[in-house]
Amino acid sequence: MRTMPDPPPTGEDAIIQEFLAPLAAGAPGARSLRDDCASLTPPPGMDLVLKTDPIRAGIHFFADDDPADIAWKALAVNVSDVAAKGATPLVYMLALSFPDYPQRSWLQGFSQGLRTAQEAFGCHLTGGDTDRAPGPVSIAVTIIGAVPHGQMVPRGGAKPGDGLYVTGTIGCAALGLALRSGTVPNGASDVTMNDAEREALIARYLRPQPRLALAGVLRRYASAAMDVSDGLAKDADRLCRASGVAGVLRLADVPLGTVARRRVAADPALLPRLVTAGDDYEILCAVPAANEAAFRAAAMASGVVVSRIGHMQQGTGLTTFGPDGSLIGLGRSGWDHFPPV
């Protein structure tokens, strides 16, 4: 991060108290971020749900992204995991690593982005740390949520006969990333997208929207759930393996956004790439057949669109059928920080 003319905050404590402590106001046990640890009492009758999902410049965001967008994403990707467990976020902890003195303007934008995100998601900052380390900026959020006792929705609860559902649309964030990185035509010659569509796709990449409204619906009707972060196909296979069942994924039923549908119509080879791309942060879930109608109705009432994209059956692994109904192999199934060598 470049040093700006405005002087940086003088010391780690100054960074914490000026930019981060205000985000902890009202958080039980946060102690204005002046203690070494925070304390938390679970709400009566609730279990705690914990998740850490860090993001890093050059991997999960661009170093020159708006710091408010970076902050939103850092919190949102963790809230997405909590929502998929049927839980509600309570508080979060934050660890920031900078390679050099952070710009005051960057810290101001980042803290404002965090404030906007935590207000949207209903949680507060309650602790963490800042440090200086070589390499890109790294942001690690640990979120703590609550779910009624014994009702957390597991990844491994699917059974043969369950329907396989996903929220929202798949592939929009991948197109947004391509636009952000300049690998999709972004000029006047690109007649398939107008300016509003381009901006909406980039926003899907920069600011994921956790499906918190579906948390209670998942608890009532789903047998298994997880968020889709590393690619729909990869995460569907993970859900199958955790549950000890086989899954069937029908690409013809995968919900796509308007631009994605137009692009797939022009280039059908794009569809397998979209279902193996990351950054969707939708929810994938298995729903017993007896619950499916009620699940769809409750999801609609919550304002979350869900689509049935396959089902579970006896066996292991994931089988994928193309739009024409033929069996296809996807090759690379999704993002992996440590791909096979």
CSV table of C-alpha atoms in Angstrom, one decimal:
chain,number,residue,atom,x,y,z
A,1,MET,CA,0.0,0.0,0.0
A,2,ARG,CA,1.4,3.4,-1.0
A,3,THR,CA,2.1,6.0,1.6
A,4,MET,CA,-0.2,9.0,1.2
A,5,PRO,CA,0.6,12.7,2.0
A,6,ASP,CA,-1.8,12.6,5.0
A,7,PRO,CA,0.2,11.3,8.0
A,8,PRO,CA,-0.6,7.7,9.0
A,9,PRO,CA,-2.0,7.0,12.5
A,10,THR,CA,0.8,6.9,15.1
A,11,GLY,CA,0.9,3.4,16.3
A,12,GLU,CA,-1.2,0.2,16.4
A,13,ASP,CA,-3.4,1.4,19.3
A,14,ALA,CA,-4.2,4.6,17.4
A,15,ILE,CA,-5.4,2.6,14.4
A,16,ILE,CA,-7.6,0.4,16.7
A,17,GLN,CA,-9.1,3.2,18.7
A,18,GLU,CA,-9.7,5.7,15.9
A,19,PHE,CA,-11.0,3.3,13.2
A,20,LEU,CA,-12.1,0.0,14.7
A,21,ALA,CA,-13.2,0.7,18.3
A,22,PRO,CA,-16.3,2.7,17.1
A,23,LEU,CA,-17.4,-0.5,15.3
A,24,ALA,CA,-17.6,-2.3,18.6
A,25,ALA,CA,-19.9,0.2,20.3
A,26,GLY,CA,-22.9,-1.7,21.7
A,27,ALA,CA,-21.2,-5.1,21.4
A,28,PRO,CA,-21.5,-7.0,24.7
A,29,GLY,CA,-18.1,-8.0,26.1
A,30,ALA,CA,-16.1,-5.9,23.5
A,31,ARG,CA,-14.9,-3.5,26.2
A,32,SER,CA,-14.2,-0.8,23.6
A,33,LEU,CA,-11.4,-3.0,22.2
A,34,ARG,CA,-9.2,-2.0,25.1
A,35,ASP,CA,-8.8,-5.5,26.6
A,36,ASP,CA,-6.8,-8.5,25.3
A,37,CYS,CA,-10.0,-10.6,24.9
A,38,ALA,CA,-13.7,-10.2,24.5
A,39,SER,CA,-16.4,-12.2,26.3
A,40,LEU,CA,-19.6,-13.6,25.0
A,41,THR,CA,-22.6,-15.1,26.7
A,42,PRO,CA,-24.7,-17.2,24.2
A,43,PRO,CA,-28.4,-16.3,24.1
A,44,PRO,CA,-30.6,-18.6,26.1
A,45,GLY,CA,-31.4,-21.9,24.3
A,46,MET,CA,-28.9,-21.2,21.5
A,47,ASP,CA,-25.7,-22.8,20.2
A,48,LEU,CA,-22.8,-20.8,18.9
A,49,VAL,CA,-21.7,-21.3,15.3
A,50,LEU,CA,-18.1,-20.2,14.5
A,51,LYS,CA,-16.4,-19.6,11.2
A,52,THR,CA,-13.1,-18.0,9.9
A,53,ASP,CA,-12.8,-17.3,6.2
A,54,PRO,CA,-9.9,-14.9,5.5
A,55,ILE,CA,-9.4,-12.9,2.3
A,56,ARG,CA,-6.1,-11.7,0.8
A,57,ALA,CA,-5.2,-9.1,-1.8
A,58,GLY,CA,-4.4,-10.7,-5.2
A,59,ILE,CA,-6.4,-13.8,-4.4
A,60,HIS,CA,-9.9,-12.6,-3.2
A,61,PHE,CA,-9.8,-8.9,-4.0
A,62,PHE,CA,-7.7,-6.5,-6.0
A,63,ALA,CA,-5.3,-4.3,-4.0
A,64,ASP,CA,-6.8,-1.2,-5.6
A,65,ASP,CA,-10.4,-2.1,-4.9
A,66,ASP,CA,-12.4,0.5,-2.9
A,67,PRO,CA,-11.6,-0.3,0.8
A,68,ALA,CA,-15.3,-0.1,1.6
A,69,ASP,CA,-15.9,-2.9,-0.9
A,70,ILE,CA,-13.0,-4.9,0.6
A,71,ALA,CA,-14.4,-4.5,4.1
A,72,TRP,CA,-17.9,-5.6,3.0
A,73,LYS,CA,-16.6,-8.7,1.3
A,74,ALA,CA,-14.4,-9.6,4.3
A,75,LEU,CA,-17.5,-9.8,6.5
A,76,ALA,CA,-20.0,-11.0,3.9
A,77,VAL,CA,-18.1,-14.2,3.0
A,78,ASN,CA,-18.2,-15.2,6.6
A,79,VAL,CA,-21.8,-14.2,7.2
A,80,SER,CA,-22.7,-16.4,4.1
A,81,ASP,CA,-21.3,-19.5,5.9
A,82,VAL,CA,-23.2,-18.7,9.0
A,83,ALA,CA,-26.5,-18.2,7.1
A,84,ALA,CA,-26.0,-21.6,5.4
A,85,LYS,CA,-26.0,-23.2,8.8
A,86,GLY,CA,-29.3,-21.7,9.6
A,87,ALA,CA,-27.7,-19.3,12.1
A,88,THR,CA,-27.8,-15.6,12.8
A,89,PRO,CA,-24.5,-13.6,13.2
A,90,LEU,CA,-23.8,-12.1,16.6
A,91,VAL,CA,-20.3,-10.7,16.7
A,92,TYR,CA,-17.1,-11.0,14.7
A,93,MET,CA,-13.4,-10.6,15.3
A,94,LEU,CA,-10.9,-9.0,12.8
A,95,ALA,CA,-7.2,-9.6,12.2
A,96,LEU,CA,-5.6,-7.1,9.8
A,97,SER,CA,-2.1,-7.5,8.3
A,98,PHE,CA,-0.5,-4.7,6.4
A,99,PRO,CA,2.9,-4.7,4.6
A,100,ASP,CA,3.5,-1.0,5.5
A,101,TYR,CA,1.8,1.9,7.2
A,102,PRO,CA,-1.8,1.9,6.0
A,103,GLN,CA,-3.2,5.1,4.5
A,104,ARG,CA,-5.5,7.1,6.7
A,105,SER,CA,-7.9,7.4,3.8
A,106,TRP,CA,-7.9,3.6,3.3
A,107,LEU,CA,-8.6,3.0,6.9
A,108,GLN,CA,-11.5,5.5,6.9
A,109,GLY,CA,-13.0,3.8,3.8
A,110,PHE,CA,-12.5,0.3,5.3
A,111,SER,CA,-14.0,1.1,8.6
A,112,GLN,CA,-17.0,2.8,7.0
A,113,GLY,CA,-17.4,-0.3,4.8
A,114,LEU,CA,-17.4,-2.5,7.8
A,115,ARG,CA,-19.9,-0.3,9.5
A,116,THR,CA,-22.2,-0.6,6.5
A,117,ALA,CA,-21.8,-4.3,6.4
A,118,GLN,CA,-22.3,-5.0,10.1
A,119,GLU,CA,-25.4,-2.9,10.1
A,120,ALA,CA,-26.8,-4.8,7.2
A,121,PHE,CA,-26.0,-8.2,8.8
A,122,GLY,CA,-26.9,-7.4,12.4
A,123,CYS,CA,-23.5,-7.9,14.1
A,124,HIS,CA,-20.7,-6.0,15.8
A,125,LEU,CA,-17.0,-6.1,15.9
A,126,THR,CA,-15.8,-7.4,19.2
A,127,GLY,CA,-12.0,-7.8,19.0
A,128,GLY,CA,-9.1,-8.9,16.9
A,129,ASP,CA,-5.6,-7.7,16.1
A,130,THR,CA,-3.5,-5.6,13.7
A,131,ASP,CA,0.0,-6.3,12.6
A,132,ARG,CA,2.6,-5.6,10.0
A,133,ALA,CA,3.9,-8.4,7.8
A,134,PRO,CA,5.4,-8.8,4.4
A,135,GLY,CA,3.2,-9.6,1.5
A,136,PRO,CA,-0.3,-8.4,0.4
A,137,VAL,CA,-2.9,-7.0,2.7
A,138,SER,CA,-4.6,-9.9,4.6
A,139,ILE,CA,-7.9,-9.7,6.4
A,140,ALA,CA,-9.1,-12.5,8.6
A,141,VAL,CA,-12.6,-12.3,10.0
A,142,THR,CA,-13.9,-14.8,12.6
A,143,ILE,CA,-17.6,-14.7,12.9
A,144,ILE,CA,-19.7,-16.0,15.8
A,145,GLY,CA,-23.4,-16.7,15.2
A,146,ALA,CA,-26.2,-18.3,17.1
A,147,VAL,CA,-28.7,-21.1,16.2
A,148,PRO,CA,-31.4,-22.7,18.3
A,149,HIS,CA,-30.0,-25.6,20.3
A,150,GLY,CA,-29.4,-28.7,18.1
A,151,GLN,CA,-30.7,-27.1,14.9
A,152,MET,CA,-27.5,-26.1,13.0
A,153,VAL,CA,-27.9,-27.4,9.4
A,154,PRO,CA,-24.9,-29.7,8.7
A,155,ARG,CA,-23.1,-30.2,5.4
A,156,GLY,CA,-23.4,-33.9,5.8
A,157,GLY,CA,-27.1,-34.6,6.3
A,158,ALA,CA,-28.4,-35.2,2.8
A,159,LYS,CA,-30.2,-38.5,2.0
A,160,PRO,CA,-31.1,-40.3,-1.2
A,161,GLY,CA,-34.2,-38.8,-2.7
A,162,ASP,CA,-33.5,-35.3,-1.4
A,163,GLY,CA,-33.8,-32.5,-3.9
A,164,LEU,CA,-30.8,-30.3,-4.5
A,165,TYR,CA,-31.4,-26.6,-4.5
A,166,VAL,CA,-29.4,-23.4,-4.9
A,167,THR,CA,-30.3,-19.8,-4.2
A,168,GLY,CA,-30.1,-16.8,-6.5
A,169,THR,CA,-28.0,-17.1,-9.7
A,170,ILE,CA,-24.7,-18.7,-10.5
A,171,GLY,CA,-21.9,-17.2,-12.5
A,172,CYS,CA,-22.7,-13.5,-12.1
A,173,ALA,CA,-19.7,-13.0,-9.8
A,174,ALA,CA,-17.4,-14.8,-12.2
A,175,LEU,CA,-18.5,-12.5,-15.0
A,176,GLY,CA,-18.0,-9.6,-12.7
A,177,LEU,CA,-14.5,-10.7,-11.8
A,178,ALA,CA,-13.7,-11.0,-15.5
A,179,LEU,CA,-15.0,-7.5,-16.1
A,180,ARG,CA,-13.0,-6.2,-13.1
A,181,SER,CA,-9.8,-7.8,-14.4
A,182,GLY,CA,-10.4,-6.8,-18.0
A,183,THR,CA,-10.7,-10.3,-19.4
A,184,VAL,CA,-14.2,-9.7,-20.8
A,185,PRO,CA,-14.8,-7.1,-23.5
A,186,ASN,CA,-15.8,-3.9,-21.7
A,187,GLY,CA,-16.0,-1.4,-24.5
A,188,ALA,CA,-18.5,-0.2,-27.1
A,189,SER,CA,-17.9,-3.3,-29.2
A,190,ASP,CA,-19.5,-5.4,-26.4
A,191,VAL,CA,-23.1,-5.3,-27.5
A,192,THR,CA,-24.3,-7.9,-25.0
A,193,MET,CA,-24.1,-5.7,-22.0
A,194,ASN,CA,-25.1,-2.2,-21.2
A,195,ASP,CA,-23.4,-0.1,-18.5
A,196,ALA,CA,-26.0,-1.0,-15.8
A,197,GLU,CA,-25.5,-4.7,-16.4
A,198,ARG,CA,-21.7,-4.3,-16.3
A,199,GLU,CA,-21.9,-2.5,-13.0
A,200,ALA,CA,-24.3,-5.0,-11.5
A,201,LEU,CA,-22.0,-7.9,-12.4
A,202,ILE,CA,-19.0,-6.2,-10.9
A,203,ALA,CA,-21.0,-5.5,-7.8
A,204,ARG,CA,-21.9,-9.2,-7.5
A,205,TYR,CA,-18.1,-9.9,-7.3
A,206,LEU,CA,-17.2,-7.0,-5.0
A,207,ARG,CA,-20.2,-7.2,-2.6
A,208,PRO,CA,-21.6,-10.7,-2.0
A,209,GLN,CA,-25.1,-10.7,-0.6
A,210,PRO,CA,-25.4,-13.4,2.2
A,211,ARG,CA,-28.8,-15.1,2.2
A,212,LEU,CA,-29.6,-14.5,5.8
A,213,ALA,CA,-33.3,-14.4,5.1
A,214,LEU,CA,-33.2,-18.1,4.3
A,215,ALA,CA,-31.6,-19.2,7.7
A,216,GLY,CA,-34.9,-20.1,9.4
A,217,VAL,CA,-36.2,-21.8,6.3
A,218,LEU,CA,-33.1,-24.0,6.1
A,219,ARG,CA,-33.6,-25.0,9.7
A,220,ARG,CA,-37.2,-26.0,9.1
A,221,TYR,CA,-36.8,-27.9,5.8
A,222,ALA,CA,-33.2,-28.6,4.7
A,223,SER,CA,-31.3,-31.8,5.6
A,224,ALA,CA,-27.9,-30.3,4.5
A,225,ALA,CA,-26.6,-27.0,3.4
A,226,MET,CA,-23.4,-25.0,2.7
A,227,ASP,CA,-22.5,-21.8,0.9
A,228,VAL,CA,-21.2,-21.8,-2.6
A,229,SER,CA,-17.8,-20.1,-2.6
A,230,ASP,CA,-15.4,-22.3,-4.6
A,231,GLY,CA,-17.7,-23.2,-7.5
A,232,LEU,CA,-21.2,-24.8,-7.6
A,233,ALA,CA,-19.9,-28.2,-8.9
A,234,LYS,CA,-17.1,-28.4,-6.4
A,235,ASP,CA,-19.3,-27.5,-3.5
A,236,ALA,CA,-22.1,-29.8,-4.6
A,237,ASP,CA,-19.5,-32.6,-4.7
A,238,ARG,CA,-18.4,-31.7,-1.2
A,239,LEU,CA,-21.9,-31.8,0.1
A,240,CYS,CA,-22.4,-35.3,-1.4
A,241,ARG,CA,-19.2,-36.6,0.0
A,242,ALA,CA,-19.9,-35.2,3.5
A,243,SER,CA,-23.3,-36.9,3.4
A,244,GLY,CA,-22.1,-40.2,2.0
A,245,VAL,CA,-24.5,-40.0,-1.0
A,246,ALA,CA,-24.3,-39.4,-4.7
A,247,GLY,CA,-25.6,-36.3,-6.3
A,248,VAL,CA,-27.0,-35.5,-9.8
A,249,LEU,CA,-26.5,-32.0,-11.1
A,250,ARG,CA,-28.5,-30.8,-14.2
A,251,LEU,CA,-26.8,-27.9,-15.9
A,252,ALA,CA,-30.0,-27.0,-17.7
A,253,ASP,CA,-31.6,-26.2,-14.4
A,254,VAL,CA,-28.8,-24.1,-13.0
A,255,PRO,CA,-30.1,-20.5,-12.6
A,256,LEU,CA,-28.2,-17.9,-14.5
A,257,GLY,CA,-28.5,-14.1,-14.6
A,258,THR,CA,-29.7,-12.3,-17.7
A,259,VAL,CA,-26.2,-11.5,-19.1
A,260,ALA,CA,-25.0,-15.1,-18.3
A,261,ARG,CA,-27.9,-16.6,-20.2
A,262,ARG,CA,-27.2,-14.4,-23.2
A,263,ARG,CA,-23.5,-15.3,-23.2
A,264,VAL,CA,-24.2,-19.0,-22.7
A,265,ALA,CA,-26.7,-18.9,-25.6
A,266,ALA,CA,-23.9,-17.5,-27.8
A,267,ASP,CA,-21.2,-19.8,-26.4
A,268,PRO,CA,-22.5,-23.0,-24.7
A,269,ALA,CA,-19.0,-23.9,-23.6
A,270,LEU,CA,-19.3,-21.0,-21.1
A,271,LEU,CA,-21.8,-22.8,-18.9
A,272,PRO,CA,-19.4,-25.5,-17.5
A,273,ARG,CA,-17.0,-22.6,-16.7
A,274,LEU,CA,-19.6,-20.7,-14.8
A,275,VAL,CA,-20.6,-23.7,-12.6
A,276,THR,CA,-17.0,-24.2,-11.7
A,277,ALA,CA,-16.2,-20.6,-11.0
A,278,GLY,CA,-16.1,-19.2,-7.5
A,279,ASP,CA,-17.4,-16.1,-5.6
A,280,ASP,CA,-21.1,-16.9,-5.9
A,281,TYR,CA,-21.7,-17.0,-2.2
A,282,GLU,CA,-25.2,-18.5,-2.7
A,283,ILE,CA,-26.5,-21.3,-0.6
A,284,LEU,CA,-26.6,-24.9,-1.8
A,285,CYS,CA,-29.0,-27.2,0.1
A,286,ALA,CA,-30.6,-30.7,0.1
A,287,VAL,CA,-34.3,-30.9,0.9
A,288,PRO,CA,-36.2,-34.1,1.7
A,289,ALA,CA,-38.9,-34.8,-0.9
A,290,ALA,CA,-41.7,-34.4,1.6
A,291,ASN,CA,-40.4,-30.9,2.4
A,292,GLU,CA,-39.8,-29.5,-1.0
A,293,ALA,CA,-43.1,-27.8,-1.7
A,294,ALA,CA,-43.1,-26.1,1.7
A,295,PHE,CA,-39.4,-25.2,1.3
A,296,ARG,CA,-40.1,-23.5,-2.0
A,297,ALA,CA,-43.1,-21.6,-0.6
A,298,ALA,CA,-41.2,-20.5,2.5
A,299,ALA,CA,-38.2,-19.4,0.5
A,300,MET,CA,-40.4,-17.3,-1.8
A,301,ALA,CA,-42.1,-15.8,1.3
A,302,SER,CA,-38.6,-14.9,2.6
A,303,GLY,CA,-37.7,-13.1,-0.6
A,304,VAL,CA,-35.0,-15.6,-1.7
A,305,VAL,CA,-35.3,-17.3,-5.0
A,306,VAL,CA,-34.4,-21.0,-5.0
A,307,SER,CA,-34.0,-23.4,-7.9
A,308,ARG,CA,-34.0,-27.2,-8.0
A,309,ILE,CA,-30.9,-28.2,-9.8
A,310,GLY,CA,-30.7,-31.9,-9.1
A,311,HIS,CA,-31.2,-34.6,-6.5
A,312,MET,CA,-29.5,-37.1,-4.2
A,313,GLN,CA,-29.3,-40.8,-4.8
A,314,GLN,CA,-27.5,-43.9,-3.6
A,315,GLY,CA,-23.8,-44.0,-4.3
A,316,THR,CA,-20.9,-41.6,-4.1
A,317,GLY,CA,-19.7,-38.4,-5.9
A,318,LEU,CA,-21.4,-36.0,-8.3
A,319,THR,CA,-22.7,-36.8,-11.7
A,320,THR,CA,-23.3,-33.9,-14.1
A,321,PHE,CA,-25.7,-33.8,-17.1
A,322,GLY,CA,-25.3,-31.1,-19.8
A,323,PRO,CA,-28.2,-29.0,-21.1
A,324,ASP,CA,-29.0,-31.7,-23.7
A,325,GLY,CA,-29.3,-34.3,-21.0
A,326,SER,CA,-26.0,-36.1,-21.9
A,327,LEU,CA,-23.5,-37.0,-19.2
A,328,ILE,CA,-20.5,-34.6,-19.2
A,329,GLY,CA,-17.2,-34.3,-17.3
A,330,LEU,CA,-16.3,-30.9,-16.0
A,331,GLY,CA,-12.6,-31.4,-15.6
A,332,ARG,CA,-11.7,-28.7,-13.1
A,333,SER,CA,-14.6,-28.6,-10.6
A,334,GLY,CA,-13.8,-25.3,-8.9
A,335,TRP,CA,-11.3,-23.1,-7.1
A,336,ASP,CA,-8.6,-24.8,-5.0
A,337,HIS,CA,-5.8,-23.0,-3.1
A,338,PHE,CA,-3.7,-26.1,-3.4
A,339,PRO,CA,-4.6,-27.7,-6.7
A,340,PRO,CA,-3.1,-31.1,-7.6
A,341,VAL,CA,0.4,-30.8,-9.0
